[in-house]
Amino acid sequence: MTSFFKDIAPIKFEGPDSTNPMAFHHYDPDEIVMGKRMEDHLRFAVAYWHSFAWEGGDPFGGQTFERPWHPQDDMGRARVKADAAFDMFDILGQPYFCWHDADIRPEGPDFATSLRNFEEIIAYFQEKMATRKIRLLWGTANMFSHRRWMSGASTNPDPDVFAYSAATVKTCMDATHKLGGENYVLWGGREGYETLLNTDLGRELDHMGRFLNMVVEYKHKIGFKGAILVEPKPQEPSKHQYDYDAATCIGFLRKYGLEDEVKLNLEQGHAILAGHSFEHEIATATAEGMLGSIDMNRNDYQSGWDTDQFPNNVPEVALAYYHILKSGGFATGGTNFDAKLRRQSLDAEDLIAAHVGGMDICARGLKAAAAMLEDGGLETALSDRYAGWDTADAKTMLDSDLDTIFASVLSGNVAPEPRSGRQEMLENYVNRFV
Ligand code: XUL
Ligand code: CO
């Protein structure tokens, strides 16, 4: 155990009556929910970037955290950071983690040095993973922080940056494959624009479509069996982001022939930024068989930007898992905490408590979702509401045409009768479970 987490013992499930803040109160990995262990439903992942690479800065001030691996410009300290990360994985016992290349290795003066640093750390991870149960949920490339990416990665007006993006993603896919990763994620960090005065939107979308096809071609070439996922987000850092929301991404994937190859990594906070609820995004994806994985981090509802906080709202989380369970649950995906501490939360204990709380909230949400599904109240209400469509006449109508339908309405055979949508009754129903 590194000195960073030295006094913190592995977190155990102690049940809802325990007052120990360093225990799980609702997350019992072995509890069976709808025939499956809770750990296998939720498939929690720790995000290396927020938990270990983010230093506590905000637009008004720099670093607040002081960690033994700071400054993050040295390979020795990258190892110290990895030691601390794996210590935390041992303490939490969550099954997965995720990284960007830039989180785990220092940037070198050129591509080849950065790659050497990256490969050394990947080998170090491999050693650590060999003696543990922890697995990689997904890897990804950070193509938004360094100034070279300021005008985008694959959508950059400069073909040299497109080339740099392709080379970078190749190395991150190789590393993900080497570590047995279950998915590879592409979030379009700066794939968008600030002003159309300097942007050829159609050309940029074509480049992004070709780039993603190259990613898929490479996946098959190396025999990577995991899923390729894109992560929608409507704005920030670019004013307009191309991967706005689930529906926009699905349209984009269809246009470039990728709908059978790429799925979505949906994030709660991004859904809210897009003016949706999280369950809207999940239902949009599951309706199209496009749900891959989720980032379960919320935003502050008052500040209107991407605050990346740990979840703390059971009813919201319950509705998200309701739609996930209803669609059959995760396949390769899981629940990633793409969440960071508040900048005043300086201590090692804060980092552990944040994850413990997030895991407990998700466990409560999952259990509530499972109870609602098992009870079947919402499904019965849905089938009642759409029962008219089960009649032979209604089915025939869908195969007819406007003239035939017109004739039927004109002859007086059709008499619409408004019925209550029962929204409050249904909200009260949900309230019984959360
Ligand atoms: C940014 C965001 C990213 C992606 C991975 O808002 O969510 O951290 O999840 O690049
Ligand atoms: Co995310």
Coordinates of C-alpha atoms and ligand atoms in Angstrom, one line a residue:
M1 CA 0.0 0.0 0.0
T2 CA 1.4 3.4 -0.9
S3 CA 1.4 6.1 1.8
F4 CA -1.4 8.0 0.0
F5 CA -4.1 5.6 1.1
K6 CA -2.2 4.1 4.1
D7 CA -4.8 4.2 6.8
I8 CA -7.8 3.1 4.6
A9 CA -8.9 -0.5 4.8
P10 CA -10.7 -2.3 2.0
I11 CA -14.4 -1.2 1.9
K12 CA -16.9 -3.8 3.0
F13 CA -20.6 -4.0 2.8
E14 CA -22.1 -3.3 6.2
G15 CA -25.8 -2.7 5.3
P16 CA -28.1 0.3 5.6
D17 CA -27.9 0.5 9.4
S18 CA -24.2 0.9 9.6
T19 CA -23.0 4.5 10.3
N20 CA -19.4 3.8 9.1
P21 CA -18.7 6.3 6.3
M22 CA -16.0 4.0 4.9
A23 CA -18.4 1.1 4.3
F24 CA -21.0 0.2 1.6
H25 CA -24.5 0.6 2.9
H26 CA -26.4 -0.6 -0.3
Y27 CA -23.7 -2.0 -2.7
D28 CA -23.3 -5.6 -1.9
P29 CA -21.5 -7.1 -5.0
D30 CA -22.8 -10.6 -4.3
E31 CA -26.5 -9.6 -3.8
I32 CA -28.6 -11.2 -6.5
V33 CA -30.8 -8.7 -8.3
M34 CA -33.1 -10.2 -11.1
G35 CA -31.0 -13.3 -11.1
K36 CA -27.6 -11.7 -11.4
R37 CA -24.9 -10.5 -9.0
M38 CA -25.1 -6.7 -8.4
E39 CA -21.5 -6.4 -9.4
D40 CA -22.2 -8.0 -12.7
H41 CA -25.2 -5.7 -13.3
L42 CA -23.4 -2.4 -12.5
R43 CA -19.9 -3.2 -13.7
F44 CA -18.4 -0.1 -11.9
A45 CA -15.3 1.6 -13.3
V46 CA -13.0 4.2 -11.8
A47 CA -11.9 7.0 -14.2
Y48 CA -8.2 7.5 -14.0
W49 CA -8.4 11.1 -15.3
H50 CA -10.6 12.7 -12.7
S51 CA -9.5 10.5 -9.8
F52 CA -5.7 10.7 -10.4
A53 CA -4.8 13.1 -13.2
W54 CA -7.0 16.1 -12.4
E55 CA -5.3 18.5 -10.0
G56 CA -8.2 20.5 -8.6
G57 CA -8.0 23.6 -10.9
D58 CA -10.9 25.7 -12.1
P59 CA -11.0 28.8 -14.5
F60 CA -10.1 31.1 -11.6
G61 CA -7.3 29.2 -10.0
G62 CA -4.9 26.3 -10.5
Q63 CA -4.1 23.2 -8.6
T64 CA -5.5 22.6 -5.1
F65 CA -4.5 19.0 -4.7
E66 CA -1.1 17.9 -3.6
R67 CA -0.4 14.3 -4.5
P68 CA 2.9 12.3 -4.3
W69 CA 2.8 12.0 -8.1
H70 CA 2.9 15.7 -8.8
P71 CA 4.2 17.3 -11.0
Q72 CA 2.9 14.8 -13.6
D73 CA 5.8 15.2 -16.0
D74 CA 8.0 12.3 -15.0
M75 CA 7.9 8.5 -15.6
G76 CA 8.9 7.7 -12.0
R77 CA 6.0 9.7 -10.7
A78 CA 3.7 8.1 -13.3
R79 CA 4.5 4.8 -11.6
V80 CA 3.8 6.3 -8.2
K81 CA 0.4 7.4 -9.6
A82 CA -0.3 3.9 -10.9
D83 CA 0.6 2.4 -7.5
A84 CA -1.9 4.8 -5.8
A85 CA -4.5 4.0 -8.4
F86 CA -4.2 0.3 -8.0
D87 CA -4.2 0.7 -4.2
M88 CA -7.6 2.5 -4.6
F89 CA -8.9 -0.3 -6.9
D90 CA -7.9 -2.8 -4.1
I91 CA -9.7 -0.6 -1.5
L92 CA -12.9 -0.2 -3.5
G93 CA -13.0 -3.6 -5.1
Q94 CA -14.7 -2.3 -8.2
P95 CA -14.2 -4.6 -11.2
Y96 CA -13.1 -2.0 -13.9
F97 CA -11.1 1.1 -14.6
C98 CA -10.7 3.4 -17.6
W99 CA -8.0 5.8 -18.9
H100 CA -7.0 8.3 -21.5
D101 CA -3.3 8.0 -22.7
A102 CA -2.6 11.4 -21.3
D103 CA -3.8 10.5 -17.8
I104 CA -1.3 7.7 -17.3
R105 CA 1.9 8.9 -19.0
P106 CA 3.8 12.2 -19.2
E107 CA 3.8 13.8 -22.6
G108 CA 7.2 13.6 -24.3
P109 CA 8.9 16.2 -26.6
D110 CA 7.8 14.1 -29.7
F111 CA 5.3 11.4 -30.7
A112 CA 7.8 8.6 -30.3
T113 CA 8.8 9.6 -26.7
S114 CA 5.2 9.9 -25.6
L115 CA 4.5 6.5 -27.1
R116 CA 7.5 4.9 -25.3
N117 CA 6.3 6.4 -22.0
F118 CA 2.8 5.1 -22.7
E119 CA 3.9 1.6 -23.5
E120 CA 6.0 1.4 -20.4
I121 CA 3.1 2.3 -18.2
I122 CA 0.8 -0.1 -20.1
A123 CA 3.4 -2.8 -19.3
Y124 CA 3.3 -1.7 -15.7
F125 CA -0.5 -2.0 -15.7
Q126 CA -0.2 -5.4 -17.2
E127 CA 2.0 -6.6 -14.3
K128 CA -0.4 -5.2 -11.8
M129 CA -3.5 -6.6 -13.5
A130 CA -1.9 -10.1 -13.6
T131 CA -2.3 -10.5 -9.8
R132 CA -5.7 -8.8 -9.5
K133 CA -9.3 -9.2 -10.7
I134 CA -9.4 -5.6 -12.0
R135 CA -10.1 -5.3 -15.7
L136 CA -10.2 -2.5 -18.3
L137 CA -13.7 -1.3 -19.2
W138 CA -12.3 1.1 -21.8
G139 CA -9.4 3.0 -23.1
T140 CA -9.5 6.3 -25.0
A141 CA -7.2 9.0 -26.4
N142 CA -7.1 12.5 -25.0
M143 CA -7.3 14.6 -28.2
F144 CA -8.4 17.8 -26.6
S145 CA -6.0 19.0 -23.9
H146 CA -2.7 19.7 -25.8
R147 CA -2.7 22.8 -28.0
R148 CA -2.2 20.8 -31.1
W149 CA -5.9 19.7 -30.8
M150 CA -7.2 23.3 -30.4
S151 CA -9.1 23.1 -33.7
G152 CA -10.1 19.5 -33.4
A153 CA -8.5 16.1 -34.0
S154 CA -10.0 14.2 -37.0
T155 CA -12.0 17.3 -37.9
N156 CA -9.0 19.6 -37.9
P157 CA -8.5 21.8 -40.9
D158 CA -4.8 20.7 -40.9
P159 CA -4.3 17.2 -42.3
D160 CA -1.2 16.8 -40.2
V161 CA -3.4 16.9 -37.1
F162 CA -5.7 14.3 -38.7
A163 CA -2.6 12.1 -39.1
Y164 CA -1.5 12.7 -35.5
S165 CA -5.0 11.7 -34.4
A166 CA -5.0 8.5 -36.4
A167 CA -1.6 7.5 -35.0
T168 CA -2.6 8.4 -31.5
V169 CA -5.9 6.3 -31.7
K170 CA -4.0 3.4 -33.1
T171 CA -1.7 3.3 -30.1
C172 CA -4.5 3.6 -27.7
M173 CA -6.5 0.8 -29.4
D174 CA -3.3 -1.3 -29.3
A175 CA -2.9 -0.7 -25.6
T176 CA -6.6 -1.3 -24.9
H177 CA -6.4 -4.6 -26.8
K178 CA -3.3 -5.6 -25.0
L179 CA -4.9 -5.1 -21.6
G180 CA -8.0 -7.0 -22.6
G181 CA -10.2 -3.9 -22.6
E182 CA -13.9 -4.5 -23.2
N183 CA -14.6 -1.3 -25.2
Y184 CA -12.8 1.5 -26.9
V185 CA -14.3 5.0 -26.5
L186 CA -14.1 8.1 -28.7
W187 CA -15.4 11.3 -27.1
G188 CA -15.2 14.1 -29.7
G189 CA -13.4 16.5 -27.3
R190 CA -12.9 19.4 -29.8
E191 CA -14.7 17.8 -32.8
G192 CA -17.0 20.8 -33.3
Y193 CA -16.5 24.5 -33.9
E194 CA -16.7 28.0 -32.5
T195 CA -17.8 29.9 -35.6
L196 CA -19.0 28.9 -39.1
L197 CA -17.1 31.9 -40.4
N198 CA -14.0 29.7 -40.4
T199 CA -15.5 26.2 -40.5
D200 CA -16.5 23.9 -43.4
L201 CA -18.9 21.8 -41.4
G202 CA -19.7 19.3 -44.2
R203 CA -16.1 18.6 -44.9
E204 CA -15.3 18.2 -41.2
L205 CA -18.2 15.7 -40.8
D206 CA -16.9 13.7 -43.8
H207 CA -13.4 13.5 -42.2
M208 CA -14.9 12.4 -38.9
G209 CA -16.9 9.7 -40.7
R210 CA -13.9 8.5 -42.5
F211 CA -11.8 8.5 -39.3
L212 CA -14.3 6.4 -37.5
N213 CA -14.4 4.0 -40.4
M214 CA -10.6 3.7 -40.1
V215 CA -11.0 2.9 -36.4
V216 CA -13.5 0.1 -37.1
E217 CA -11.3 -1.3 -39.9
Y218 CA -8.3 -1.3 -37.5
K219 CA -10.4 -3.0 -34.8
H220 CA -11.1 -5.9 -37.1
K221 CA -7.5 -5.9 -38.4
I222 CA -6.1 -6.5 -34.9
G223 CA -8.9 -8.8 -33.8
F224 CA -10.1 -6.5 -31.0
K225 CA -13.4 -8.1 -29.8
G226 CA -14.6 -5.2 -27.7
A227 CA -17.1 -2.5 -28.7
I228 CA -16.3 0.8 -30.3
L229 CA -18.3 3.5 -28.6
V230 CA -18.8 7.2 -29.2
E231 CA -19.8 9.6 -26.4
P232 CA -22.3 12.3 -27.2
K233 CA -22.0 15.8 -25.7
P234 CA -23.7 19.0 -27.0
Q235 CA -21.3 21.7 -26.1
E236 CA -18.2 22.4 -24.1
P237 CA -15.3 22.7 -24.9
S238 CA -16.5 23.6 -28.5
K239 CA -19.5 25.8 -28.7
H240 CA -21.1 23.3 -31.2
Q241 CA -20.1 19.7 -30.8
Y242 CA -20.8 17.4 -33.7
D243 CA -21.8 14.4 -31.4
Y244 CA -24.6 16.5 -29.9
D245 CA -26.7 13.8 -28.4
A246 CA -27.7 10.1 -28.9
A247 CA -30.1 10.9 -31.8
T248 CA -27.5 13.0 -33.6
C249 CA -24.8 10.3 -33.1
I250 CA -27.1 7.6 -34.4
G251 CA -27.9 9.7 -37.5
F252 CA -24.2 10.3 -38.0
L253 CA -23.3 6.6 -37.7
R254 CA -26.0 5.7 -40.2
K255 CA -24.8 8.2 -42.7
Y256 CA -21.3 6.8 -42.6
G257 CA -22.4 3.2 -42.6
L258 CA -21.3 2.5 -39.0
E259 CA -24.6 1.7 -37.3
D260 CA -23.7 -2.0 -36.9
E261 CA -20.2 -1.3 -35.7
V262 CA -20.4 1.5 -33.2
K263 CA -22.5 2.0 -30.1
L264 CA -22.9 4.8 -27.6
N265 CA -21.3 5.7 -24.3
L266 CA -23.9 7.9 -22.7
E267 CA -23.1 10.3 -19.9
Q268 CA -25.7 11.7 -17.4
G269 CA -24.3 15.2 -17.3
H270 CA -24.1 15.4 -21.1
A271 CA -27.7 14.4 -21.4
I272 CA -28.7 17.3 -19.2
L273 CA -26.5 19.7 -21.1
A274 CA -28.3 18.6 -24.3
G275 CA -31.7 19.5 -22.7
H276 CA -32.7 15.8 -22.2
S277 CA -33.0 13.5 -19.2
F278 CA -30.5 10.6 -18.9
E279 CA -33.3 8.1 -19.4
H280 CA -34.3 9.9 -22.6
E281 CA -30.8 9.3 -23.9
I282 CA -30.8 5.7 -22.8
A283 CA -34.2 5.0 -24.2
T284 CA -33.2 6.6 -27.5
A285 CA -30.2 4.3 -27.7
T286 CA -31.9 1.2 -26.5
A287 CA -34.8 1.7 -29.0
E288 CA -32.1 1.4 -31.7
G289 CA -30.0 -1.3 -30.1
M290 CA -27.2 1.3 -29.7
L291 CA -26.6 1.3 -25.9
G292 CA -22.9 0.6 -25.1
S293 CA -22.0 1.9 -21.7
I294 CA -22.6 4.8 -19.4
D295 CA -20.7 7.6 -17.5
M296 CA -22.7 8.0 -14.3
N297 CA -21.7 11.5 -13.4
R298 CA -24.1 14.4 -12.9
N299 CA -23.8 18.1 -13.4
D300 CA -24.9 20.9 -11.0
Y301 CA -28.4 21.9 -12.2
Q302 CA -27.8 25.6 -11.4
S303 CA -24.4 26.2 -13.0
G304 CA -25.2 24.9 -16.5
W305 CA -21.8 23.4 -17.3
D306 CA -20.1 20.1 -17.1
T307 CA -19.3 19.9 -13.4
D308 CA -18.7 16.1 -13.5
Q309 CA -20.0 15.3 -9.9
F310 CA -20.5 11.9 -8.4
P311 CA -24.2 10.8 -8.6
N312 CA -26.4 11.7 -5.6
N313 CA -30.0 11.4 -6.8
V314 CA -31.6 8.0 -6.4
P315 CA -34.8 8.6 -8.4
E316 CA -32.8 9.8 -11.4
V317 CA -30.4 6.9 -11.2
A318 CA -33.3 4.5 -10.7
L319 CA -35.0 5.6 -14.0
A320 CA -31.7 5.3 -15.9
Y321 CA -31.1 1.7 -14.7
Y322 CA -34.8 1.0 -15.3
H323 CA -34.3 1.6 -19.0
I324 CA -31.0 -0.3 -19.0
L325 CA -32.5 -3.3 -17.3
K326 CA -35.5 -3.2 -19.5
S327 CA -33.3 -3.5 -22.5
G328 CA -31.5 -6.5 -21.1
G329 CA -28.7 -4.8 -19.1
F330 CA -25.1 -4.1 -20.2
A331 CA -23.2 -6.4 -22.6
T332 CA -19.7 -5.0 -22.8
G333 CA -20.6 -1.7 -21.1
G334 CA -20.6 -0.7 -17.5
T335 CA -21.0 2.2 -15.1
N336 CA -18.0 4.5 -15.3
F337 CA -17.6 7.3 -12.7
D338 CA -16.4 10.1 -15.0
A339 CA -16.6 12.2 -11.9
K340 CA -14.3 14.4 -10.0
L341 CA -14.1 15.6 -6.4
R342 CA -14.9 19.2 -5.6
R343 CA -11.7 21.2 -5.5
Q344 CA -11.8 21.7 -1.7
S345 CA -12.0 17.9 -1.2
L346 CA -8.3 17.5 -0.7
D347 CA -7.9 14.2 1.2
A348 CA -7.4 10.6 0.2
E349 CA -10.5 9.8 2.3
D350 CA -12.6 12.2 0.1
L351 CA -11.6 10.3 -3.0
I352 CA -12.7 7.0 -1.4
A353 CA -15.9 8.4 0.1
A354 CA -16.9 9.9 -3.3
H355 CA -16.7 6.5 -5.0
V356 CA -18.3 4.7 -2.1
G357 CA -21.2 7.1 -2.2
G358 CA -21.6 6.9 -5.9
M359 CA -21.6 3.1 -5.8
D360 CA -24.2 3.1 -3.0
I361 CA -26.4 5.5 -4.9
C362 CA -26.2 3.3 -8.1
A363 CA -26.9 0.2 -6.0
R364 CA -30.1 1.8 -4.6
G365 CA -31.1 2.9 -8.1
L366 CA -30.5 -0.5 -9.5
K367 CA -32.5 -2.2 -6.8
A368 CA -35.4 0.3 -7.2
A369 CA -35.3 -0.3 -11.0
A370 CA -35.4 -4.0 -10.6
A371 CA -38.3 -3.8 -8.2
M372 CA -40.3 -1.7 -10.6
L373 CA -39.6 -4.1 -13.5
E374 CA -40.4 -7.1 -11.4
D375 CA -43.6 -5.5 -10.2
G376 CA -44.5 -4.6 -13.8
G377 CA -46.6 -1.6 -13.0
L378 CA -45.0 0.7 -15.6
E379 CA -45.1 -2.0 -18.2
T380 CA -48.8 -2.7 -17.6
A381 CA -49.5 1.0 -17.9
L382 CA -47.6 1.2 -21.2
S383 CA -49.4 -1.8 -22.7
D384 CA -52.8 -0.4 -21.6
R385 CA -52.0 3.0 -23.1
Y386 CA -51.0 1.5 -26.5
A387 CA -53.6 -1.4 -26.4
G388 CA -55.5 0.2 -29.3
W389 CA -52.5 -0.7 -31.5
D390 CA -52.9 -4.4 -30.8
T391 CA -56.2 -4.5 -32.7
A392 CA -56.4 -6.0 -36.2
D393 CA -57.8 -2.7 -37.6
A394 CA -54.9 -0.6 -36.2
K395 CA -52.4 -3.0 -37.6
T396 CA -54.1 -3.0 -41.0
M397 CA -54.1 0.8 -41.0
L398 CA -50.3 0.9 -40.9
D399 CA -50.2 -1.1 -44.1
S400 CA -52.8 1.0 -45.9
D401 CA -52.5 4.6 -47.2
L402 CA -53.9 8.1 -46.7
D403 CA -56.8 7.7 -49.1
T404 CA -58.0 4.5 -47.4
I405 CA -57.7 6.0 -43.9
F406 CA -59.4 9.2 -45.1
A407 CA -62.4 7.1 -46.4
S408 CA -62.7 5.3 -43.1
V409 CA -62.6 8.5 -41.1
L410 CA -65.1 10.2 -43.4
S411 CA -67.6 7.4 -43.1
G412 CA -67.7 8.0 -39.3
N413 CA -66.0 4.7 -38.4
V414 CA -63.3 6.5 -36.3
A415 CA -64.1 8.4 -33.1
P416 CA -61.0 9.6 -31.1
E417 CA -61.7 9.6 -27.4
P418 CA -59.1 11.5 -25.3
R419 CA -57.8 9.4 -22.3
S420 CA -55.8 10.5 -19.3
G421 CA -52.0 10.1 -19.7
R422 CA -52.0 9.3 -15.9
Q423 CA -48.6 11.0 -15.4
E424 CA -49.1 11.9 -11.7
M425 CA -50.4 8.4 -11.0
L426 CA -47.2 7.0 -12.6
E427 CA -44.9 9.4 -10.8
N428 CA -46.6 8.4 -7.5
Y429 CA -46.0 4.8 -8.5
V430 CA -42.3 5.4 -9.1
N431 CA -42.1 7.1 -5.7
R432 CA -43.1 3.9 -4.0
F433 CA -39.9 2.3 -5.1
V434 CA -37.3 5.1 -4.7
Ligands
XUL1 C1 -15.8 14.9 -21.2 C2 -15.9 13.4 -21.0 C3 -14.7 12.6 -21.2 C4 -15.0 11.3 -21.8 C5 -13.8 10.5 -22.2 O1 -16.9 15.6 -20.9 O2 -17.0 13.0 -20.6 O3 -14.1 12.5 -20.0 O4 -15.8 10.5 -21.0 O5 -12.9 11.2 -23.0
CO2 CO -17.6 11.0 -20.1

